[in-house]
Coordinates of C-alpha atoms in Angstrom, one line a residue:
X1 CA 0.2 -0.2 0.2
X2 CA 1.0 3.3 -0.2
X3 CA 2.5 6.0 1.6
X4 CA -1.1 7.5 1.5
X5 CA -2.6 4.4 2.9
X6 CA -4.1 4.9 6.3
X7 CA -2.9 1.8 8.5
X8 CA -5.5 1.7 11.2
X9 CA -6.7 -1.6 11.7
X10 CA -10.2 -2.5 10.6
X11 CA -13.3 -4.0 12.2
X12 CA -15.2 -5.6 10.1
X13 CA -18.5 -7.6 11.1
X14 CA -19.7 -9.8 7.7
X15 CA -22.9 -11.5 7.6
X16 CA -23.0 -14.0 4.9
X17 CA -26.5 -15.1 3.3
X18 CA -27.3 -19.0 4.5
X19 CA -25.4 -20.8 1.5
X20 CA -22.0 -22.1 1.0
X21 CA -21.1 -21.1 -2.3
X22 CA -22.1 -18.0 -0.6
X23 CA -20.0 -18.5 3.6
X24 CA -16.9 -20.4 1.8
X25 CA -16.0 -16.6 -0.7
X26 CA -17.2 -14.5 2.7
X27 CA -14.9 -17.0 4.6
X28 CA -11.7 -17.2 2.8
X29 CA -12.0 -13.4 2.5
X30 CA -12.1 -13.1 6.0
X31 CA -9.0 -14.8 6.3
X32 CA -7.4 -13.1 4.0
X33 CA -8.2 -9.9 5.5
X34 CA -7.7 -11.1 8.9
X35 CA -4.1 -12.1 7.9
X36 CA -3.5 -8.0 7.5
X37 CA -4.2 -7.8 11.3
X38 CA -7.5 -7.1 10.7
X39 CA -10.3 -8.3 13.4
X40 CA -13.5 -9.8 11.2
X41 CA -16.7 -10.9 13.5
X42 CA -18.7 -13.4 11.6
X43 CA -22.1 -13.9 12.3
X44 CA -23.9 -17.1 11.1
X45 CA -25.6 -19.8 12.6
X46 CA -24.6 -22.8 14.9
X47 CA -25.0 -25.3 12.1
X48 CA -23.2 -23.3 9.4
X49 CA -20.3 -22.2 11.4
X50 CA -19.7 -26.4 12.9
X51 CA -19.1 -26.8 9.3
X52 CA -17.3 -24.6 7.7
X53 CA -13.7 -25.4 7.2
X54 CA -11.3 -25.0 10.5
X55 CA -9.6 -21.4 10.8
X56 CA -4.6 -21.8 10.1
X57 CA -4.5 -21.0 13.4
X58 CA -2.6 -17.8 13.0
X59 CA -5.4 -16.1 12.1
X60 CA -7.3 -17.5 15.1
X61 CA -6.8 -14.2 17.2
X62 CA -8.7 -12.6 15.2
X63 CA -11.4 -14.0 13.2
X64 CA -14.3 -14.6 15.8
X65 CA -17.9 -16.1 15.4
X66 CA -21.2 -15.0 16.2
X67 CA -23.7 -18.0 16.2
X68 CA -28.0 -16.6 15.8
X69 CA -30.4 -19.3 16.1
X70 CA -33.2 -19.0 13.3
X71 CA -36.7 -18.5 14.8
X72 CA -39.1 -21.8 14.2
X73 CA -41.5 -21.7 11.1
X74 CA -44.1 -23.5 10.1
X75 CA -42.6 -24.3 6.6
X76 CA -39.5 -24.8 7.4
X77 CA -38.3 -27.8 9.3
X78 CA -36.3 -28.1 12.2
X79 CA -32.2 -28.4 11.3
X80 CA -32.6 -26.6 7.8
X81 CA -29.9 -24.1 8.2
X82 CA -29.2 -23.7 5.0
X83 CA -30.0 -24.4 1.2
X84 CA -28.2 -27.5 1.1
X85 CA -31.3 -28.3 4.0
X86 CA -33.8 -27.7 1.4
X87 CA -35.3 -28.7 -1.9
X88 CA -35.3 -25.4 -3.8
X89 CA -39.0 -24.6 -3.4
X90 CA -38.8 -24.2 0.2
X91 CA -35.4 -21.6 0.0
X92 CA -37.8 -19.0 0.3
X93 CA -38.6 -20.0 3.5
X94 CA -34.7 -19.9 5.1
X95 CA -34.9 -16.4 3.5
X96 CA -38.3 -15.4 5.6
X97 CA -36.9 -17.1 8.7
X98 CA -33.2 -15.2 7.8
X99 CA -34.9 -12.1 7.3
X100 CA -36.4 -12.5 11.0
X101 CA -32.9 -12.3 12.2
X102 CA -32.5 -8.9 11.5
X103 CA -33.3 -7.1 15.4
X104 CA -30.3 -9.8 17.0
X105 CA -28.2 -8.4 14.0
X106 CA -28.8 -5.1 15.2
X107 CA -28.2 -5.9 19.4
X108 CA -25.1 -7.0 17.7
X109 CA -23.8 -3.7 15.6
X110 CA -24.8 -2.1 18.4
X111 CA -22.9 -4.1 20.7
X112 CA -19.5 -4.5 19.1
X113 CA -19.8 -1.1 16.9
X114 CA -17.2 -2.4 14.4
X115 CA -16.2 -0.1 11.9
X116 CA -18.0 -1.8 8.4
X117 CA -20.8 -4.3 7.7
X118 CA -19.9 -7.1 4.5
X119 CA -22.9 -9.0 3.1
X120 CA -25.0 -10.5 1.1
X121 CA -28.1 -9.4 -1.1
X122 CA -29.8 -11.0 0.9
X123 CA -29.9 -8.7 3.8
X124 CA -31.4 -6.0 2.1
X125 CA -33.0 -4.3 5.3
X126 CA -29.1 -3.7 6.9
X127 CA -27.9 -0.8 5.0
X128 CA -29.8 2.7 6.3
X129 CA -29.9 0.4 10.1
X130 CA -25.9 0.8 9.6
X131 CA -26.3 3.4 8.0
X132 CA -27.7 4.8 11.6
X133 CA -25.0 3.7 13.7
X134 CA -22.9 5.3 11.7
X135 CA -21.3 2.2 10.8
X136 CA -19.9 1.5 7.1
X137 CA -21.5 -1.2 4.5
X138 CA -20.4 -3.5 1.7
X139 CA -22.3 -5.7 0.2
X140 CA -19.8 -8.8 -1.5
X141 CA -21.0 -10.1 -4.7
X142 CA -19.7 -13.9 -4.4
X143 CA -20.8 -13.7 -8.0
X144 CA -19.2 -11.7 -10.9
X145 CA -19.5 -8.9 -12.3
X146 CA -21.0 -9.6 -15.6
X147 CA -24.2 -11.2 -13.7
X148 CA -24.6 -8.3 -12.2
X149 CA -23.8 -5.7 -14.9
X150 CA -26.6 -8.2 -16.7
X151 CA -28.9 -7.4 -14.6
X152 CA -28.9 -3.0 -15.0
X153 CA -29.4 -0.7 -12.2
X154 CA -30.2 -1.4 -8.2
X155 CA -33.6 0.6 -9.8
X156 CA -34.5 -1.7 -12.1
X157 CA -33.9 -4.8 -10.2
X158 CA -36.3 -3.3 -7.3
X159 CA -38.9 -1.9 -10.2
X160 CA -38.8 -4.2 -12.7
X161 CA -38.0 -5.3 -16.4
X162 CA -40.2 -3.6 -19.2
X163 CA -41.3 -7.4 -20.4
X164 CA -39.3 -11.5 -19.2
X165 CA -37.7 -11.6 -23.0
X166 CA -36.2 -8.7 -22.2
X167 CA -33.6 -10.8 -20.5
X168 CA -32.6 -12.9 -23.6
X169 CA -31.5 -10.4 -25.1
X170 CA -28.3 -7.9 -24.6
X171 CA -29.4 -5.8 -22.2
X172 CA -29.6 -1.4 -23.6
X173 CA -27.3 -0.4 -20.9
X174 CA -24.9 -2.7 -22.6
X175 CA -22.8 -1.2 -24.7
X176 CA -20.2 -3.4 -25.5
X177 CA -20.0 -6.2 -27.8
X178 CA -21.6 -9.2 -26.1
X179 CA -23.5 -12.4 -26.3
X180 CA -24.0 -12.8 -22.4
X181 CA -27.4 -14.0 -21.5
X182 CA -29.6 -17.2 -19.6
X183 CA -31.1 -19.9 -21.8
X184 CA -34.9 -19.3 -21.9
X185 CA -35.6 -22.4 -19.8
X186 CA -32.9 -21.0 -17.1
X187 CA -34.7 -18.3 -17.3
X188 CA -38.0 -20.2 -16.9
X189 CA -37.2 -22.1 -14.0
X190 CA -36.4 -18.8 -12.6
X191 CA -39.6 -17.6 -12.5
X192 CA -41.1 -20.4 -11.2
X193 CA -39.0 -20.2 -8.0
X194 CA -39.7 -16.7 -8.0
X195 CA -43.6 -16.9 -8.4
X196 CA -44.6 -17.3 -4.9
X197 CA -46.4 -15.6 -2.6
X198 CA -45.8 -16.6 0.3
X199 CA -41.5 -14.9 -0.9
X200 CA -42.2 -11.2 1.1
X201 CA -40.3 -9.8 -1.6
X202 CA -38.5 -10.5 -4.8
X203 CA -34.8 -11.9 -5.3
X204 CA -34.2 -8.9 -7.9
X205 CA -35.8 -6.6 -5.2
X206 CA -33.7 -8.0 -2.5
X207 CA -30.4 -7.6 -4.1
X208 CA -31.2 -4.0 -6.2
X209 CA -32.4 -2.9 -2.5
X210 CA -29.2 -3.9 -1.2
X211 CA -27.0 -2.4 -3.7
X212 CA -28.7 0.6 -2.9
X213 CA -28.1 0.4 0.9
X214 CA -24.5 0.0 0.6
X215 CA -21.7 2.6 0.7
X216 CA -19.3 0.6 -1.7
X217 CA -20.0 -3.1 -3.4
X218 CA -17.2 -5.4 -3.9
X219 CA -17.6 -8.5 -6.2
X220 CA -15.7 -11.7 -6.7
X221 CA -13.7 -10.6 -10.1
X222 CA -10.1 -9.1 -11.2
X223 CA -9.7 -6.7 -14.1
X224 CA -7.7 -9.2 -15.6
X225 CA -10.6 -11.6 -16.1
X226 CA -13.8 -9.1 -17.0
X227 CA -13.2 -5.8 -17.4
X228 CA -16.4 -4.7 -19.4
X229 CA -18.1 -5.4 -17.1
X230 CA -16.5 -4.1 -14.3
X231 CA -16.5 -0.6 -15.5
X232 CA -20.3 -0.9 -16.5
X233 CA -21.1 -2.0 -13.0
X234 CA -19.2 1.4 -11.8
X235 CA -21.5 3.3 -14.1
X236 CA -24.9 2.3 -13.1
X237 CA -23.9 2.0 -9.7
X238 CA -22.5 5.4 -9.1
X239 CA -20.9 4.4 -6.4
X240 CA -17.2 2.2 -5.5
X241 CA -17.2 -0.5 -6.8
X242 CA -14.1 -2.8 -5.7
X243 CA -12.6 -6.3 -7.1
X244 CA -11.8 -8.5 -4.5
X245 CA -10.3 -10.6 -6.6
X246 CA -11.1 -14.2 -7.5
X247 CA -10.5 -15.8 -4.0
X248 CA -8.2 -18.6 -4.8
X249 CA -9.1 -21.8 -3.3
X250 CA -7.4 -23.6 -1.3
X251 CA -6.7 -27.0 0.5
X252 CA -8.7 -28.1 3.3
X253 CA -5.7 -29.9 6.0
X254 CA -8.2 -31.8 7.6
X255 CA -8.4 -33.8 4.7
X256 CA -11.0 -36.4 4.3
X257 CA -11.2 -39.5 5.7
X258 CA -11.2 -41.5 2.8
X259 CA -8.5 -39.5 0.6
X260 CA -6.5 -42.1 1.0
X261 CA -9.0 -44.2 -0.3
X262 CA -9.5 -42.1 -3.0
X263 CA -6.0 -40.8 -3.9
X264 CA -5.5 -45.0 -4.6
X265 CA -8.3 -44.6 -7.3
X266 CA -7.3 -41.9 -8.9
X267 CA -2.9 -43.1 -8.6
X268 CA -4.6 -46.5 -11.0
X269 CA -5.4 -43.9 -13.6
X270 CA -3.4 -42.4 -16.8
X271 CA -3.0 -38.3 -16.4
X272 CA -5.6 -36.3 -17.3
X273 CA -7.8 -39.2 -18.2
X274 CA -10.7 -38.8 -15.2
X275 CA -13.4 -37.0 -15.6
X276 CA -14.5 -34.7 -11.9
X277 CA -18.3 -34.5 -12.2
X278 CA -19.4 -31.7 -9.3
X279 CA -22.9 -28.7 -9.3
X280 CA -21.6 -27.8 -6.2
X281 CA -23.7 -27.5 -2.9
X282 CA -26.8 -25.1 -4.1
X283 CA -27.7 -26.7 -7.2
X284 CA -28.8 -30.1 -8.0
X285 CA -29.5 -31.2 -11.5
X286 CA -33.9 -32.9 -12.2
X287 CA -34.1 -36.5 -12.5
X288 CA -34.2 -36.2 -16.4
X289 CA -31.0 -33.8 -15.9
X290 CA -29.2 -37.0 -13.8
X291 CA -30.4 -39.4 -16.5
X292 CA -29.1 -37.6 -19.6
X293 CA -26.2 -37.4 -17.7
X294 CA -24.9 -40.6 -16.3
X295 CA -25.9 -42.1 -19.7
X296 CA -23.6 -40.6 -21.6
X297 CA -21.0 -41.1 -19.5
X298 CA -21.4 -44.0 -20.1
X299 CA -21.8 -43.8 -23.9
X300 CA -18.1 -41.8 -23.4
X301 CA -16.2 -44.7 -21.5
X302 CA -14.1 -42.0 -19.7
X303 CA -13.1 -42.7 -15.6
X304 CA -14.9 -40.4 -13.6
X305 CA -15.8 -39.3 -10.1
X306 CA -18.8 -37.7 -10.0
X307 CA -19.7 -36.3 -6.6
X308 CA -23.5 -36.0 -6.5
X309 CA -25.9 -34.2 -4.1
X310 CA -29.5 -36.6 -5.0
X311 CA -31.8 -34.6 -2.1
X312 CA -31.1 -31.9 -0.7
X313 CA -32.5 -32.3 2.6
X314 CA -35.5 -34.7 4.1
X315 CA -38.0 -32.8 2.3
X316 CA -36.6 -33.6 -1.0
X317 CA -37.3 -35.9 -3.5
X318 CA -34.6 -38.2 -4.5
X319 CA -33.0 -38.4 -8.3
X320 CA -32.0 -41.7 -9.0
X321 CA -29.0 -42.4 -10.9
X322 CA -30.6 -44.9 -14.0
X323 CA -31.2 -49.2 -13.4
X324 CA -27.4 -50.7 -13.4
X325 CA -25.5 -47.5 -14.3
X326 CA -22.9 -48.2 -11.4
X327 CA -22.6 -52.1 -11.2
X328 CA -22.1 -50.9 -15.7
X329 CA -19.3 -48.9 -14.6
X330 CA -17.8 -50.5 -11.6
X331 CA -14.2 -50.1 -11.4
X332 CA -14.1 -47.0 -14.2
X333 CA -16.5 -44.5 -12.4
X334 CA -17.1 -43.4 -8.8
X335 CA -20.2 -41.4 -7.3
X336 CA -19.2 -40.0 -4.0
X337 CA -22.9 -38.8 -1.8
X338 CA -20.7 -37.3 0.0
X339 CA -18.9 -34.5 1.0
X340 CA -15.0 -35.2 -1.2
X341 CA -12.5 -33.3 -1.0
X342 CA -13.0 -31.1 -3.9
X343 CA -9.2 -29.0 -3.5
X344 CA -7.2 -32.4 -3.6
X345 CA -9.4 -34.2 -6.2
X346 CA -9.3 -32.0 -9.1
X347 CA -4.8 -31.3 -8.0
X348 CA -4.8 -34.7 -8.9
X349 CA -2.4 -35.5 -12.1
X350 CA -5.5 -37.8 -13.1
X351 CA -7.8 -36.0 -13.5
X352 CA -8.3 -33.9 -17.0
X353 CA -11.1 -31.7 -17.2
X354 CA -13.9 -31.0 -15.3
X355 CA -17.6 -31.5 -15.9
X356 CA -19.7 -28.3 -13.8
X357 CA -22.2 -25.9 -13.2
X358 CA -20.6 -23.1 -14.0
X359 CA -20.8 -21.8 -9.9
X360 CA -17.8 -19.1 -9.8
X361 CA -15.7 -21.7 -6.8
X362 CA -16.0 -24.4 -9.2
X363 CA -14.5 -22.5 -12.5
X364 CA -11.7 -20.5 -9.9
X365 CA -10.7 -24.0 -8.9
X366 CA -10.5 -26.1 -12.5
X367 CA -8.7 -22.7 -13.4
X368 CA -6.1 -22.0 -10.6
X369 CA -5.1 -25.5 -11.5
X370 CA -4.6 -25.5 -14.8
X371 CA -7.6 -28.1 -15.7
X372 CA -10.4 -27.8 -19.0
X373 CA -14.6 -27.1 -18.5
X374 CA -16.5 -28.5 -19.7
X375 CA -20.1 -26.9 -18.6
X376 CA -23.8 -27.8 -17.9
X377 CA -25.4 -24.6 -16.5
X378 CA -28.4 -25.9 -14.2
X379 CA -29.4 -22.1 -13.0
X380 CA -29.9 -18.3 -14.3
X381 CA -26.6 -17.2 -12.7
X382 CA -24.9 -20.3 -14.2
X383 CA -26.4 -19.7 -17.8
X384 CA -25.1 -16.6 -17.7
X385 CA -21.3 -16.8 -16.3
X386 CA -21.0 -19.5 -18.8
X387 CA -21.9 -17.7 -21.5
X388 CA -19.7 -15.7 -20.9
X389 CA -16.9 -18.1 -21.0
X390 CA -17.8 -19.6 -24.3
X391 CA -18.0 -16.1 -25.5
X392 CA -14.2 -15.9 -24.0
X393 CA -13.9 -19.1 -25.4
X394 CA -12.6 -20.5 -22.3
X395 CA -14.8 -23.2 -21.9
X396 CA -17.1 -25.1 -23.4
X397 CA -20.8 -25.8 -23.4
X398 CA -23.1 -29.4 -23.5
X399 CA -25.2 -28.7 -26.2
X400 CA -28.9 -28.3 -24.7
X401 CA -32.2 -27.4 -26.1
X402 CA -32.3 -23.6 -26.2
X403 CA -36.8 -23.3 -25.0
X404 CA -37.0 -26.5 -23.0
X405 CA -33.3 -26.9 -21.6
X406 CA -33.1 -31.2 -23.3
X407 CA -30.2 -32.2 -23.7
X408 CA -29.1 -36.4 -24.6
X409 CA -26.3 -38.9 -23.9
X410 CA -24.6 -38.4 -27.4
X411 CA -23.8 -34.9 -26.2
X412 CA -22.7 -34.7 -22.8
X413 CA -19.8 -37.5 -24.1
X414 CA -18.9 -35.8 -27.6
X415 CA -18.2 -32.8 -25.1
X416 CA -16.1 -34.3 -22.7
X417 CA -14.7 -36.4 -26.1
X418 CA -13.7 -33.2 -28.0
X419 CA -12.5 -31.5 -24.9
X420 CA -10.6 -34.3 -23.3
X421 CA -8.9 -35.3 -26.0
X422 CA -9.7 -34.3 -29.9
X423 CA -7.4 -31.9 -31.3
X424 CA -10.6 -30.0 -31.6
X425 CA -10.6 -29.2 -28.1
X426 CA -6.9 -28.7 -27.8
X427 CA -7.9 -24.8 -27.4
X428 CA -9.6 -25.3 -24.1
X429 CA -6.7 -27.5 -22.9
X430 CA -4.1 -24.8 -23.7
X431 CA -6.9 -21.9 -22.8
X432 CA -7.0 -24.0 -19.2
X433 CA -3.2 -23.8 -18.2
X434 CA -3.3 -19.6 -19.5
X435 CA -5.8 -19.4 -16.8
X436 CA -3.6 -20.6 -14.4
X437 CA -1.3 -17.3 -14.9
X438 CA -4.6 -15.3 -13.9
X439 CA -6.9 -17.9 -11.8
X440 CA -3.5 -19.1 -9.6
X441 CA -1.5 -15.6 -9.5
X442 CA -1.3 -15.1 -5.4
X443 CA 0.2 -11.3 -6.5
X444 CA -3.5 -10.9 -8.5
X445 CA -4.8 -11.8 -5.1
X446 CA -2.8 -9.8 -2.9
X447 CA -2.8 -6.5 -5.7
X448 CA -6.5 -5.7 -5.3
X449 CA -7.0 -7.2 -1.4
X450 CA -5.0 -4.4 -0.8
X451 CA -6.8 -1.8 -2.8
X452 CA -10.0 -3.0 -1.4
X453 CA -9.0 -3.0 2.5
X454 CA -7.1 1.0 1.2
X455 CA -10.7 2.0 -0.1
X456 CA -11.9 0.6 3.2
X457 CA -9.3 2.7 5.7
X458 CA -9.6 5.8 3.8
X459 CA -13.1 5.8 3.9
X460 CA -12.4 5.8 7.5
X461 CA -10.7 9.0 7.0
X462 CA -7.6 7.8 8.8
X463 CA -7.9 8.2 12.4
X464 CA -6.3 6.2 13.6

């Protein structure tokens, strides 16, 4: 940091949304800030905090966890504290319960008086309250800038769009060339999930109001990845938009009790020959998607390691693999239905390609380790990220019907073969190695972090 920087140590509270695709990036940012000597108060529910990776010993004096209990709601199962505990149509009740944390969160702010609170898109009510207490606010987007840039100004998010079909073409506020857009079937799926009368506040309103009520916006991104979209965000929001870096993935030193068995299986396969399949903790394929995917893997004849979430909480319907699939692929493929040490597995030389949903954490991890990506996005945000990666020729997407989302086992098998072994797909293998220089560069990450902390410190008028 430069000579004019303020060197005051900050106290930063963090309040992520109750989803591990949000909790983990928030925790990674907390660890980076703590490594610079700043004090972090990390607020979530008991079960979520207990499931987070352990903090490295040198950082434990700087990070304090505060556990808040969710209120009991009629439609929310007693043990449900994150999105992975619920089918997608029940997540709205988790958001309603989350809104009831307003009072205990205000008590924490009143008691601790942090300099800043960094919070998520769901917490749309927090900005004005924090301002009353003289606490600065930052919205941290775990999504890249292209997603929010596509959605427009906070006012547009809050008060609606002219037409649903506006989402299927380039928005008028995007003034540069871009092919980024979701598919029609992803938009239909999102509309269905948001149309419930029970959910008191839509996701679009939450996001717009959160951005509007924040002092600054922090984005999981960097200018080397999406410069036009970051600049567009600044124009749309009329406030500071600061890249936090891509938040490099780190190995969990606790490992996994089954890792040695997994490693033994991976060791048996040739370098670059195994497909790793995972769709994160947020996303579960439908029965149709699961069947087509499984049959495509079988048809590909490639070795595979599949982390499969077949049920999200006790109320969710179980999706099932095709009859006899695991027997027919025995020895060639492994299906893991529990937690898997993803970083360790993807780091292994035998893993040649990742088949993923385009969630940002998986994209970062794959490119950080130089692995080419085959994309099967299932939701709107994943579709936007996937279309950007395809536009930039960074990754290849499984071909699907744009309207109904249908795809064939052949399209899965052909996509994997193309990216992993064919001459035509060599560009994706080379691009993945090239991306290591950006996604795995700690100097880029450190520069983003220093600039972010500088903004947060300078806003306090450098009071020692």
